[in-house]
Amino acid sequence: METLEITTQSPKETQNIARLFVKELMRFNLVRNGALVVALEGDLGGGKTTFAQGFAKGLGIREKILSPTFVIMRIFNMRKSDFRKFVHIDAYRLKDAKELQTLGWKDILKERHAIVLVEWADRVRRALPEEYIRIQFEFVDEKTRKIVLNHES
Ligand code: ADP
Ligand code: MG
């Protein structure tokens, strides 16, 4: 398991990290037989949605990325890379992994051209694929966040 730790001092910096990170993911074009899942974990205000905003920007998505808390899932189509679909999920209001299944989760996971970002992924860990990228957000102080990336497999 590889781990990478980054500390950021502003929301802008967290967005930039996310933007560069997803650009690397696009460049590597990882061989996979399903969707690429990026699971975001950590407390409220940790920076998950802020990270999602930079991530979407890196994918070339122009729409504004809001916290999807009240809609649970938003889907964006794109044509810039091997990824054709960006799925942004906020699991905060989901009771458990089973509830994710009602949103068509199994079919999403089968899509080789989808990249999926799940906020509050710890709530639905049982539904995550065998292999995924896990990113934890820790609140250090008002301006500082520790971001820990892991490749789970
Ligand atoms: P979450 O989705 O994890 O609940 P948000 O991204 O919605 O978190 O909120 C993070 C909050 O923390 C925002 O108000 C943002 O402005 C603030 N913030 C302060 N410093 C940082 C930082 N270094 N990285 C990300 N967000 C930060
Ligand atoms: Mg959020």
Coordinates of C-alpha atoms and ligand atoms in Angstrom, one line a residue:
M1 CA 0.0 0.0 0.0
E2 CA 1.4 3.4 -1.0
T3 CA 0.7 6.4 1.2
L4 CA 1.2 10.1 0.3
E5 CA 0.7 12.9 2.9
I6 CA 0.2 16.5 1.9
T7 CA -0.5 19.5 4.1
T8 CA -2.4 22.5 2.6
Q9 CA -2.8 26.0 3.9
S10 CA -5.8 27.2 2.0
P11 CA -8.8 26.0 0.0
K12 CA -7.1 27.1 -3.2
E13 CA -4.2 24.9 -2.4
T14 CA -6.4 21.9 -1.7
Q15 CA -8.1 22.5 -5.1
N16 CA -4.8 22.7 -6.9
I17 CA -3.6 19.5 -5.3
A18 CA -6.8 17.8 -6.5
R19 CA -6.5 19.3 -10.0
L20 CA -2.9 18.1 -10.4
F21 CA -3.8 14.7 -9.0
V22 CA -6.6 14.0 -11.4
K23 CA -4.5 15.2 -14.3
E24 CA -2.0 12.5 -13.3
L25 CA -4.8 9.9 -13.2
M26 CA -5.8 10.9 -16.7
R27 CA -2.2 10.7 -17.9
F28 CA -1.6 7.3 -16.5
N29 CA -4.8 5.9 -18.0
L30 CA -4.8 3.0 -15.5
V31 CA -5.8 -0.3 -16.9
R32 CA -9.1 -1.2 -15.2
N33 CA -12.2 -3.2 -16.0
G34 CA -14.6 -0.8 -14.2
A35 CA -15.0 2.7 -12.9
L36 CA -12.1 4.4 -11.1
V37 CA -13.3 5.1 -7.5
V38 CA -11.8 7.9 -5.3
A39 CA -13.2 7.7 -1.8
L40 CA -13.0 10.8 0.4
E41 CA -13.2 10.5 4.1
G42 CA -12.9 12.8 7.1
D43 CA -14.8 15.3 9.2
L44 CA -17.3 18.0 8.2
G45 CA -15.3 20.9 6.9
G46 CA -12.3 18.7 6.2
G47 CA -12.1 19.8 2.6
K48 CA -13.8 17.0 0.7
T49 CA -16.0 19.2 -1.4
T50 CA -13.2 21.7 -1.9
F51 CA -11.1 18.9 -3.2
A52 CA -14.0 17.8 -5.5
Q53 CA -14.1 21.3 -7.0
G54 CA -10.4 21.2 -8.0
F55 CA -10.8 17.6 -9.1
A56 CA -13.7 18.5 -11.5
K57 CA -11.7 21.5 -12.8
G58 CA -8.8 19.1 -13.6
L59 CA -11.3 16.9 -15.6
G60 CA -12.2 20.0 -17.6
I61 CA -15.7 20.3 -16.1
R62 CA -16.9 23.9 -16.1
E63 CA -20.1 23.5 -14.0
K64 CA -19.9 24.7 -10.4
I65 CA -19.3 21.8 -8.0
L66 CA -21.5 22.2 -4.9
S67 CA -21.8 19.8 -2.0
P68 CA -24.2 17.2 -3.4
T69 CA -25.5 16.6 0.1
F70 CA -29.1 17.2 -0.8
V71 CA -29.1 15.4 -4.2
I72 CA -26.7 12.6 -3.2
M73 CA -25.4 12.1 -6.7
R74 CA -24.5 14.3 -9.7
I75 CA -23.3 13.1 -13.0
F76 CA -21.2 15.1 -15.5
N77 CA -20.4 14.0 -19.0
M78 CA -17.1 15.0 -20.6
R79 CA -15.0 14.2 -23.6
K80 CA -11.5 15.3 -22.7
S81 CA -9.8 12.0 -21.8
D82 CA -10.4 8.3 -21.4
F83 CA -12.8 9.3 -18.7
R84 CA -16.2 10.2 -20.1
K85 CA -18.3 10.5 -17.0
F86 CA -17.7 12.1 -13.7
V87 CA -19.9 10.9 -10.9
H88 CA -19.9 13.0 -7.7
I89 CA -21.6 11.3 -4.7
D90 CA -22.2 12.5 -1.2
A91 CA -22.9 9.6 1.1
Y92 CA -23.6 11.7 4.1
R93 CA -27.4 11.1 4.0
L94 CA -27.2 7.5 3.0
K95 CA -28.1 5.1 5.8
D96 CA -25.8 2.4 4.6
A97 CA -24.2 0.8 1.6
K98 CA -27.5 -0.8 0.6
E99 CA -29.0 2.5 -0.1
L100 CA -26.3 3.3 -2.6
Q101 CA -27.4 0.2 -4.6
T102 CA -30.8 1.9 -5.2
L103 CA -28.9 4.7 -7.1
G104 CA -27.6 2.2 -9.7
W105 CA -24.3 1.8 -8.0
K106 CA -23.5 -1.6 -9.5
D107 CA -23.9 -0.3 -13.0
I108 CA -21.8 2.7 -12.3
L109 CA -19.0 0.5 -11.1
K110 CA -19.1 -1.4 -14.4
E111 CA -18.4 1.7 -16.5
R112 CA -14.8 1.6 -17.5
H113 CA -15.0 5.3 -18.6
A114 CA -16.4 6.6 -15.4
I115 CA -14.4 8.3 -12.6
V116 CA -16.3 8.4 -9.3
L117 CA -15.7 10.6 -6.3
V118 CA -17.5 9.6 -3.1
E119 CA -17.6 12.0 -0.2
W120 CA -18.2 10.4 3.2
A121 CA -17.1 7.1 1.7
D122 CA -16.6 5.5 5.1
R123 CA -20.4 5.3 5.4
V124 CA -20.6 3.0 2.4
R125 CA -17.2 1.2 2.5
R126 CA -18.8 -2.1 2.0
A127 CA -20.0 -1.0 -1.4
L128 CA -16.6 0.2 -2.6
P129 CA -14.8 -2.0 -5.2
E130 CA -11.8 -4.1 -4.2
E131 CA -9.4 -1.5 -5.5
Y132 CA -9.9 2.2 -5.0
I133 CA -8.0 5.4 -4.1
R134 CA -8.7 6.5 -0.5
I135 CA -8.2 10.1 0.6
Q136 CA -8.5 11.2 4.2
F137 CA -8.9 14.8 5.2
E138 CA -7.9 15.9 8.7
F139 CA -8.6 19.3 10.2
V140 CA -5.4 20.7 11.6
D141 CA -6.4 24.3 12.2
E142 CA -8.6 26.9 10.6
K143 CA -6.5 27.1 7.4
T144 CA -4.6 23.8 7.5
R145 CA -5.7 20.4 6.3
K146 CA -3.7 17.2 6.2
I147 CA -4.5 15.1 3.2
V148 CA -3.5 11.4 3.2
L149 CA -3.8 9.4 0.0
N150 CA -3.8 5.6 -0.1
H151 CA -4.2 3.1 -2.9
E152 CA -6.3 0.3 -1.4
S153 CA -6.3 -3.0 -3.2
Ligands
ADP1 P1 -16.3 18.8 3.5 O1 -16.8 18.6 2.2 O2 -15.2 17.9 3.9 O3 -17.3 19.0 4.6 P2 -15.7 21.5 2.6 O4 -14.8 21.4 1.4 O5 -17.2 21.7 2.2 O6 -15.5 20.2 3.5 O7 -15.3 22.7 3.5 C1 -14.0 23.0 3.9 C2 -14.0 24.3 4.6 O8 -12.8 24.6 5.2 C3 -14.3 25.5 3.6 O9 -15.1 26.4 4.2 C4 -12.9 26.0 3.3 O10 -13.0 27.4 2.9 C5 -12.2 25.8 4.6 N1 -10.8 25.6 4.5 C6 -9.8 26.3 5.2 N2 -8.6 25.9 4.9 C7 -8.7 24.9 4.0 C8 -7.8 24.0 3.3 N3 -6.5 24.1 3.5 N4 -8.3 23.1 2.5 C9 -9.6 23.0 2.2 N5 -10.5 23.8 2.8 C10 -10.1 24.7 3.7
MG2 MG -18.8 18.0 1.5

